[in-house]
């Protein structure tokens, strides 16, 4: 039995994708982070993209061709956290039937940091609960050789579901959905961690 499966916690990065003023994302991200802590199999770190400069003007060579590319110094904490993560959860709203530009910038500045890692999603919005953004993100992460787990957590009309203190008014359904997704991230995270350790991704 591998070290990971035998008990060592997986490193989980929870990314708050929205940087809009007055955003609700940090409330959702902190709720999910607490679910992950209670799950017991993860060391959890919340990464708020609003705290990280994400230039839209990318360098000439993409990170797929130059993985050790020079990035803005202020981006180094994000790069380190993504590289250290065994699993990643993206918290996203719908913006015009898609996902925020801040998320796309964070994704496009990196490449190997996503490879062979499981990605989960927590969505929130007024109507779809973030599902429109999530379906597009699945395609993007597939291009990066990441594995998106099937189940997700979704909050349609999120403003009716959370109390002013950031807790859920009726937590049973979302808590169950979070556990299901975390169980999948645990399984995939453990398997892919060991696979990356034993055979670097892309090695033949």
CSV table of C-alpha atoms in Angstrom, one decimal:
chain,number,residue,atom,x,y,z
A,1,UNK,CA,0.0,0.0,0.0
A,2,UNK,CA,1.4,3.4,-1.0
A,3,UNK,CA,2.4,6.1,1.5
A,4,UNK,CA,-0.5,8.3,0.3
A,5,UNK,CA,-3.1,5.7,0.6
A,6,UNK,CA,-1.8,4.5,3.9
A,7,UNK,CA,-2.5,7.8,5.6
A,8,UNK,CA,-0.5,10.9,4.6
A,9,UNK,CA,-2.9,13.7,3.7
A,10,UNK,CA,-3.2,15.0,0.2
A,11,UNK,CA,-2.5,18.6,-0.5
A,12,UNK,CA,-5.7,20.3,-1.8
A,13,UNK,CA,-5.7,23.8,-3.3
A,14,UNK,CA,-9.1,25.6,-3.3
A,15,UNK,CA,-9.0,28.4,-5.9
A,16,UNK,CA,-11.4,31.3,-5.6
A,17,UNK,CA,-11.8,32.2,-9.3
A,18,UNK,CA,-13.8,35.5,-9.2
A,19,UNK,CA,-12.0,38.8,-8.7
A,20,UNK,CA,-15.0,41.0,-9.2
A,21,UNK,CA,-15.7,43.7,-6.6
A,22,UNK,CA,-18.3,42.6,-4.1
A,23,UNK,CA,-17.9,38.9,-5.2
A,24,UNK,CA,-19.5,36.1,-3.2
A,25,UNK,CA,-16.7,33.6,-4.1
A,26,UNK,CA,-14.8,33.8,-0.9
A,27,UNK,CA,-17.9,32.8,1.1
A,28,UNK,CA,-18.3,29.7,-1.1
A,29,UNK,CA,-14.6,28.9,-1.1
A,30,UNK,CA,-14.4,29.1,2.7
A,31,UNK,CA,-17.5,26.9,3.1
A,32,UNK,CA,-15.9,24.2,0.8
A,33,UNK,CA,-12.5,24.5,2.5
A,34,UNK,CA,-14.1,23.7,5.8
A,35,UNK,CA,-15.9,20.7,4.3
A,36,UNK,CA,-12.5,19.5,3.0
A,37,UNK,CA,-10.9,19.9,6.4
A,38,UNK,CA,-13.7,17.9,8.0
A,39,UNK,CA,-13.3,15.2,5.4
A,40,UNK,CA,-9.9,14.4,7.1
A,41,UNK,CA,-7.9,13.3,4.0
A,42,UNK,CA,-6.7,16.7,2.9
A,43,UNK,CA,-4.3,19.5,3.9
A,44,UNK,CA,-6.3,22.5,2.6
A,45,UNK,CA,-5.1,25.9,1.3
A,46,UNK,CA,-7.4,28.5,-0.2
A,47,UNK,CA,-5.9,30.5,-3.1
A,48,UNK,CA,-7.7,33.7,-3.9
A,49,UNK,CA,-6.9,35.0,-7.4
A,50,UNK,CA,-7.8,38.5,-6.3
A,51,UNK,CA,-4.6,38.5,-4.2
A,52,UNK,CA,-2.4,37.6,-7.2
A,53,UNK,CA,-1.4,39.7,-10.2
A,54,UNK,CA,-2.5,37.9,-13.4
A,55,UNK,CA,-1.3,39.7,-16.5
A,56,UNK,CA,-3.2,39.0,-19.7
A,57,UNK,CA,-0.2,39.7,-21.9
A,58,UNK,CA,1.5,36.3,-22.0
A,59,UNK,CA,5.1,35.7,-23.0
A,60,UNK,CA,6.0,34.6,-26.5
A,61,UNK,CA,6.5,30.9,-25.7
A,62,UNK,CA,3.6,29.1,-23.9
A,63,UNK,CA,4.4,27.2,-20.7
A,64,UNK,CA,3.7,23.9,-22.6
A,65,UNK,CA,6.9,24.6,-24.5
A,66,UNK,CA,8.8,26.3,-21.7
A,67,UNK,CA,7.6,24.9,-18.4
A,68,UNK,CA,10.2,26.9,-16.4
A,69,UNK,CA,9.3,30.1,-18.1
A,70,UNK,CA,9.9,33.4,-16.2
A,71,UNK,CA,6.7,34.6,-14.5
A,72,UNK,CA,6.0,37.8,-12.6
A,73,UNK,CA,7.6,37.6,-9.2
A,74,UNK,CA,4.2,38.2,-7.5
A,75,UNK,CA,2.9,35.1,-9.2
A,76,UNK,CA,5.4,32.8,-7.5
A,77,UNK,CA,3.2,31.9,-4.5
A,78,UNK,CA,0.4,30.7,-6.9
A,79,UNK,CA,2.9,28.7,-9.0
A,80,UNK,CA,4.3,27.0,-5.9
A,81,UNK,CA,0.8,26.2,-4.5
A,82,UNK,CA,-0.3,24.6,-7.8
A,83,UNK,CA,2.9,22.6,-8.1
A,84,UNK,CA,2.6,21.3,-4.6
A,85,UNK,CA,-1.1,20.4,-4.9
A,86,UNK,CA,-2.2,16.8,-5.2
A,87,UNK,CA,-5.7,17.9,-6.1
A,88,UNK,CA,-7.4,21.2,-7.0
A,89,UNK,CA,-10.9,22.6,-6.6
A,90,UNK,CA,-12.0,25.6,-8.6
A,91,UNK,CA,-14.7,27.8,-7.2
A,92,UNK,CA,-16.4,29.7,-10.1
A,93,UNK,CA,-19.4,31.7,-11.0
A,94,UNK,CA,-20.9,32.1,-14.4
A,95,UNK,CA,-19.8,35.2,-16.3
A,96,UNK,CA,-21.8,35.7,-19.5
A,97,UNK,CA,-22.3,31.9,-19.8
A,98,UNK,CA,-18.7,31.2,-19.2
A,99,UNK,CA,-16.0,31.5,-16.5
A,100,UNK,CA,-14.0,34.5,-15.3
A,101,UNK,CA,-11.0,35.8,-17.2
A,102,UNK,CA,-9.0,35.7,-14.0
A,103,UNK,CA,-9.3,31.9,-14.1
A,104,UNK,CA,-8.3,31.7,-17.7
A,105,UNK,CA,-5.2,33.8,-17.0
A,106,UNK,CA,-4.2,31.7,-14.0
A,107,UNK,CA,-4.6,28.5,-16.1
A,108,UNK,CA,-2.7,29.9,-19.2
A,109,UNK,CA,0.3,31.0,-17.1
A,110,UNK,CA,0.8,27.4,-16.1
A,111,UNK,CA,1.0,24.0,-17.7
A,112,UNK,CA,2.9,21.2,-15.9
A,113,UNK,CA,1.4,22.3,-12.6
A,114,UNK,CA,-2.0,21.0,-13.8
A,115,UNK,CA,-0.8,17.7,-15.4
A,116,UNK,CA,-2.0,14.4,-14.0
A,117,UNK,CA,-3.9,16.0,-11.2
A,118,UNK,CA,-7.6,15.7,-10.3
A,119,UNK,CA,-9.7,18.9,-10.6
A,120,UNK,CA,-13.1,19.4,-8.9
A,121,UNK,CA,-15.5,22.2,-9.2
A,122,UNK,CA,-17.8,24.3,-7.0
A,123,UNK,CA,-20.1,26.5,-9.0
A,124,UNK,CA,-22.5,29.3,-8.0
A,125,UNK,CA,-24.6,31.8,-9.9
A,126,UNK,CA,-28.1,33.1,-10.1
A,127,UNK,CA,-29.6,30.5,-12.5
A,128,UNK,CA,-27.3,27.6,-13.5
A,129,UNK,CA,-25.3,27.3,-10.3
A,130,UNK,CA,-22.1,27.7,-12.3
A,131,UNK,CA,-22.7,24.7,-14.5
A,132,UNK,CA,-22.1,26.7,-17.7
A,133,UNK,CA,-18.7,27.7,-16.5
A,134,UNK,CA,-17.8,24.3,-15.2
A,135,UNK,CA,-18.6,22.5,-18.5
A,136,UNK,CA,-16.3,24.8,-20.4
A,137,UNK,CA,-13.6,24.4,-17.8
A,138,UNK,CA,-13.7,20.7,-18.2
A,139,UNK,CA,-12.6,21.1,-21.8
A,140,UNK,CA,-9.8,23.5,-20.9
A,141,UNK,CA,-8.4,21.2,-18.2
A,142,UNK,CA,-8.6,18.2,-20.5
A,143,UNK,CA,-6.2,20.0,-22.9
A,144,UNK,CA,-3.8,20.3,-19.9
A,145,UNK,CA,-3.9,16.6,-19.2
A,146,UNK,CA,-5.7,17.1,-15.9
A,147,UNK,CA,-8.5,14.8,-14.8
A,148,UNK,CA,-11.8,16.5,-13.9
A,149,UNK,CA,-13.9,14.4,-11.5
A,150,UNK,CA,-17.5,13.7,-12.4
A,151,UNK,CA,-19.4,15.1,-9.5
A,152,UNK,CA,-19.5,18.7,-8.5
A,153,UNK,CA,-21.1,21.1,-6.0
A,154,UNK,CA,-23.6,23.6,-7.5
A,155,UNK,CA,-25.4,26.6,-5.9
A,156,UNK,CA,-28.1,28.1,-8.1
A,157,UNK,CA,-29.6,31.2,-6.6
A,158,UNK,CA,-26.8,31.1,-4.1
A,159,UNK,CA,-28.0,34.3,-2.4
A,160,UNK,CA,-31.0,32.4,-1.1
A,161,UNK,CA,-29.0,29.4,0.2
A,162,UNK,CA,-26.4,31.1,2.5
A,163,UNK,CA,-27.1,33.0,5.8
A,164,UNK,CA,-25.5,36.3,6.4
A,165,UNK,CA,-22.8,34.6,8.5
A,166,UNK,CA,-21.7,32.5,5.5
A,167,UNK,CA,-23.3,29.2,6.7
A,168,UNK,CA,-25.8,27.3,4.7
A,169,UNK,CA,-29.5,27.5,5.6
A,170,UNK,CA,-30.1,23.9,4.6
A,171,UNK,CA,-26.7,22.2,4.6
A,172,UNK,CA,-27.6,18.5,4.1
A,173,UNK,CA,-27.6,18.4,0.3
A,174,UNK,CA,-24.5,20.6,-0.4
A,175,UNK,CA,-22.6,18.8,2.4
A,176,UNK,CA,-23.4,15.4,0.8
A,177,UNK,CA,-22.4,16.7,-2.6
A,178,UNK,CA,-19.1,18.0,-1.2
A,179,UNK,CA,-18.3,14.7,0.4
A,180,UNK,CA,-19.0,12.8,-2.8
A,181,UNK,CA,-16.6,15.0,-4.7
A,182,UNK,CA,-14.0,14.9,-2.0
A,183,UNK,CA,-14.1,11.1,-2.0
A,184,UNK,CA,-13.4,11.2,-5.7
A,185,UNK,CA,-10.6,13.7,-5.3
A,186,UNK,CA,-9.1,11.5,-2.6
A,187,UNK,CA,-9.1,8.4,-4.8
A,188,UNK,CA,-7.8,10.1,-7.9
A,189,UNK,CA,-5.4,12.3,-6.0
A,190,UNK,CA,-3.8,9.3,-4.3
A,191,UNK,CA,-3.5,7.2,-7.5
A,192,UNK,CA,-2.2,10.1,-9.6
A,193,UNK,CA,0.3,11.2,-6.8
A,194,UNK,CA,1.8,7.7,-6.8
A,195,UNK,CA,1.8,7.6,-10.6
A,196,UNK,CA,3.7,10.9,-10.9
A,197,UNK,CA,6.2,9.8,-8.3
A,198,UNK,CA,6.9,6.4,-9.9
A,199,UNK,CA,6.8,7.6,-13.5
A,200,UNK,CA,7.0,11.3,-14.5
A,201,UNK,CA,4.1,12.4,-16.6
A,202,UNK,CA,4.9,11.9,-20.3
A,203,UNK,CA,7.7,9.5,-19.8
A,204,UNK,CA,7.8,6.5,-22.1
